[in-house]
Amino acid sequence: MTPRRRSLRRQFHQFFLALLLALSLLTVLSTAGTLVVYYRATVADRTDEVRRRFETALRETADSLLNRTRILSDIARIEAMGLDARPVREIQVQTLGWLKRDGLRVNGRGDRAYWERHGLQAGAIQRAFSGVPTAQLYLVETGAPVLLGATPLEGPDGVHEVVVTTLPLDQEWLEILALRAGGEVALFGINGEFYSSSLTRTAALQKTSPEVLAAGDGGTVQVDGVRYALRAFPLHVGQRRFGSYAVLWPVDELLALSARLAMWPLGAVAVALTLFFVLYRRVISATTDEIDALTAWAREFSPDDPRPPPDLARVEELGVLSQAFTGLVQDLDGALEEVAVKNLALADANATLAARVDAKTRELEEQRRLLDSVLSGMSQAVFLLEADHRVSYANPAARELFGDADGEELYALCCSEAAALPRETEVVRLGRTFLVSLTPLGSGGRLIWVAQDVTLRRTLEQQLQQSQRLESVGRLAGGVAHDFNNVLGAIVPCVDILRRRTSDQKSLSYLETIESAAGRAADVVRQLLTFSRSGEFRPLPLELNAAVAGALKLLRPGLKGVVLEWLPGTGVPLVRADETQIQQVVINVAINAVDAMEGKGTLQVATEVTPEGWALLAIEDTGPGIAEYQREKIFDPFFTTKAPGKGTGLGLSIVYGVVERHGGRVRVATPRGSGARFEIELPPMGRDDAGSRVPAVSRGTVLLVDDEPLLLDGLAEALAGAGYQVLACASGAEALEQFGRSIGAIDAAVIDLRMPRMSGVQVARALRGRRPTLPVVFMSGFVDEHRDELRAFGDVPLLPKPFAPSQLVQVLQTIFHTA
């Protein structure tokens, strides 16, 4: 049975309809799935963001409450000791004002019996009696939650009283916290009982079951006609779980946001389907119409009455067929007999020739694909120039780098007509450097033109050369600094000695002038050494205003007419940072700003305190500013908007690395006027970074070693005036000889690091070899060249020259106190 045939047009239409229905169904299903996924992702993102902000705000509130309670406890301790409390009275008034402003209440101070009578049995109070200041959540007798802070009031015999302050966690407080967190918040107890909420009406929240709170992802709840998505989290203050808190977000807002996000893929699919339908119908109509015409001609064709086929021009392949059929019809009568005679021989010849042609074609095609693959994968630009310098081939890299380049122009870039080939040269085009080679191809005058981008290589070579020059300058600066600091180190002790020996006011004023000039000279040396150091990261407690002011001293000579405004803030917290790297940050950003303003404008440098207590450094200029499309790249290495040779593109990437290494943040802000503003935030120094003062203790015998006679004499007399016995030595060999004679009487050694024949570290090792427990203090006018030796020797005090004799005395007192 012959199968039923269908027309090509009908098959196309049926296939297209089925495909359209399948794609529409798939679009509906994917849209619904996308909406569900976006809704869940939106709920998770919003509630997680609110949770992080709420927990941060609660933790900061507890820390603030405990710190303010500590202040009251410290003031009470001063009063209990019978000391004059008037200097701290203003602090007490300010602290009480803070408490009142923030809605906190001072419960007072008292012993255990006092707090038992007042019904406060919180564990925080018991821990405070054991000497541990504590903040915790607590339920008062009315069942309302409060945040309680308790700090011990220590006396000579221990803790007898505790100072307590509380903060009610009521609706007003939660409303403020909810504004900071960006969502609604509710508090629940361990067993699911409702405490308080930032919402005004809470009847529905009071019915929330413990199972919903325990489930973590929660569900939905309707409050005052509004449905909220609810997620619950455990509530901790310190190590103790207090209960749960729930984050609520309006479901309608979440659904609206999810729907907006889901509309994008739906719209894209709809547009794609529409375009597909238009293109598909266009192709089908063009193809099927001409196929129908050709089919009708074929059905009616007769050798007895041959008619030419229709003229088909819309579809190329069908037009070719139509023209071929026309030729066949015209030659049909004359060719039938000839074809019949030669058909057999021609068939054999055609078979043999076709096999050989196919084999050769495959071979040539394979070679062509291999060559094209090799040239397409090359990063170098490759052009094939004919004898008349016309471009006959260009690989993808060549089209990307040079576009539709002219052959004559390419040839002229490399050499002149009289130049010998092959030839290689460097050319600069569109701000990039290329290594270009021109090589003959065969003897027909064709040329291979190859260009390799060497911009990055040349930039790195220039940076390496610049780095080597800076290293040489740094070494020279280090040597000069050592000798100069030795001279200053001799001046400072002598000034100190002369001050103690004279009471003439005019002479004292001259001595102050000398000491001030020596200090300024030492500052200049330290600033020069800032750029000769190897980059070792040494974070220390740092006053940001002082570090920035030091950097601006170096910057002022190169301002080129730019007005500098320095606005140091008050109350800026100490930060733990490497002063050299912080000054490098200031100078890098400021130099970029000065270059942008081209010698005219205002550069403003300011410090202040952020709302979260961090130190903020802001550098703002009145230049042309930074374009939006460049902001996301300005911290990338080697990215620069300056002309070639005017910048390396490393300044801001170094700034970003230094700030990130210090745990800080850097961002680019748009000022109210024109220009650019860089804001650098550094975390404040923690309590554990603060040092403790060491009391003055007994004197001893000090071995003092330095090859600078003036410094040696000045320090020896200053130490003797402070009550120490001094054995002064001008070299390492003399120090070892003196130590051998007085090995049991020497209590500490103060040694200069840089001395001829034997360095300070070598002398210290020799002394420690004879007496391993001998305390050692190093001093130097330039430390960098000895860093590796010092690190290998161990942790010992180091005094950079010049220094006041009182500093050395304080270090010796610390050593003797520890011993």
mmCIF file with all atom_site columns, N, CA and C in Angstrom, residues 141 240 250 255 287 345 360 564 576 662 696 717:
data_model
loop_
_atom_site.group_PDB
_atom_site.id
_atom_site.type_symbol
_atom_site.label_atom_id
_atom_site.label_alt_id
_atom_site.label_comp_id
_atom_site.label_asym_id
_atom_site.label_entity_id
_atom_site.label_seq_id
_atom_site.pdbx_PDB_ins_code
_atom_site.Cartn_x
_atom_site.Cartn_y
_atom_site.Cartn_z
_atom_site.occupancy
_atom_site.B_iso_or_equiv
_atom_site.pdbx_formal_charge
_atom_site.auth_seq_id
_atom_site.auth_comp_id
_atom_site.auth_asym_id
_atom_site.auth_atom_id
_atom_site.pdbx_PDB_model_num
ATOM 1  N N  . GLU A 1 141 ? 10.243 41.936 86.341  1.00 0.00 ? 141 GLU A N  1
ATOM 2  C CA . GLU A 1 141 ? 9.082  41.288 86.959  1.00 0.00 ? 141 GLU A CA 1
ATOM 3  C C  . GLU A 1 141 ? 7.825  41.448 86.105  1.00 0.00 ? 141 GLU A C  1
ATOM 4  N N  . ARG A 1 240 ? 24.841 33.331 75.747  1.00 0.00 ? 240 ARG A N  1
ATOM 5  C CA . ARG A 1 240 ? 23.560 32.816 76.245  1.00 0.00 ? 240 ARG A CA 1
ATOM 6  C C  . ARG A 1 240 ? 22.447 33.112 75.264  1.00 0.00 ? 240 ARG A C  1
ATOM 7  N N  . PRO A 1 250 ? 6.842  42.643 54.041  1.00 0.00 ? 250 PRO A N  1
ATOM 8  C CA . PRO A 1 250 ? 5.540  42.553 53.358  1.00 0.00 ? 250 PRO A CA 1
ATOM 9  C C  . PRO A 1 250 ? 5.605  41.619 52.149  1.00 0.00 ? 250 PRO A C  1
ATOM 10 N N  . LEU A 1 255 ? 6.471  39.837 46.329  1.00 0.00 ? 255 LEU A N  1
ATOM 11 C CA . LEU A 1 255 ? 5.890  39.293 45.102  1.00 0.00 ? 255 LEU A CA 1
ATOM 12 C C  . LEU A 1 255 ? 6.061  40.266 43.938  1.00 0.00 ? 255 LEU A C  1
ATOM 13 N N  . THR A 1 287 ? 10.400 29.738 0.032   1.00 0.00 ? 287 THR A N  1
ATOM 14 C CA . THR A 1 287 ? 10.799 28.410 -0.453  1.00 0.00 ? 287 THR A CA 1
ATOM 15 C C  . THR A 1 287 ? 9.621  27.656 -1.054  1.00 0.00 ? 287 THR A C  1
ATOM 16 N N  . ALA A 1 345 ? 31.019 4.837  -21.122 1.00 0.00 ? 345 ALA A N  1
ATOM 17 C CA . ALA A 1 345 ? 32.429 5.209  -20.932 1.00 0.00 ? 345 ALA A CA 1
ATOM 18 C C  . ALA A 1 345 ? 32.570 6.416  -19.995 1.00 0.00 ? 345 ALA A C  1
ATOM 19 N N  . LYS A 1 360 ? 41.636 14.496 -3.355  1.00 0.00 ? 360 LYS A N  1
ATOM 20 C CA . LYS A 1 360 ? 42.479 15.697 -3.359  1.00 0.00 ? 360 LYS A CA 1
ATOM 21 C C  . LYS A 1 360 ? 41.779 16.856 -2.668  1.00 0.00 ? 360 LYS A C  1
ATOM 22 N N  . LEU A 1 564 ? 46.444 73.716 48.639  1.00 0.00 ? 564 LEU A N  1
ATOM 23 C CA . LEU A 1 564 ? 46.252 72.579 49.539  1.00 0.00 ? 564 LEU A CA 1
ATOM 24 C C  . LEU A 1 564 ? 45.485 73.031 50.781  1.00 0.00 ? 564 LEU A C  1
ATOM 25 N N  . ARG A 1 576 ? 45.646 50.970 63.996  1.00 0.00 ? 576 ARG A N  1
ATOM 26 C CA . ARG A 1 576 ? 46.832 50.122 63.991  1.00 0.00 ? 576 ARG A CA 1
ATOM 27 C C  . ARG A 1 576 ? 47.285 49.983 62.545  1.00 0.00 ? 576 ARG A C  1
ATOM 28 N N  . HIS A 1 662 ? 45.197 46.657 55.593  1.00 0.00 ? 662 HIS A N  1
ATOM 29 C CA . HIS A 1 662 ? 44.917 47.211 56.922  1.00 0.00 ? 662 HIS A CA 1
ATOM 30 C C  . HIS A 1 662 ? 43.490 46.927 57.373  1.00 0.00 ? 662 HIS A C  1
ATOM 31 N N  . ALA A 1 696 ? 59.308 53.420 87.139  1.00 0.00 ? 696 ALA A N  1
ATOM 32 C CA . ALA A 1 696 ? 60.749 53.521 87.260  1.00 0.00 ? 696 ALA A CA 1
ATOM 33 C C  . ALA A 1 696 ? 61.251 52.578 88.341  1.00 0.00 ? 696 ALA A C  1
ATOM 34 N N  . GLU A 1 717 ? 77.122 60.588 79.385  1.00 0.00 ? 717 GLU A N  1
ATOM 35 C CA . GLU A 1 717 ? 76.890 61.558 80.443  1.00 0.00 ? 717 GLU A CA 1
ATOM 36 C C  . GLU A 1 717 ? 75.418 61.612 80.837  1.00 0.00 ? 717 GLU A C  1
#
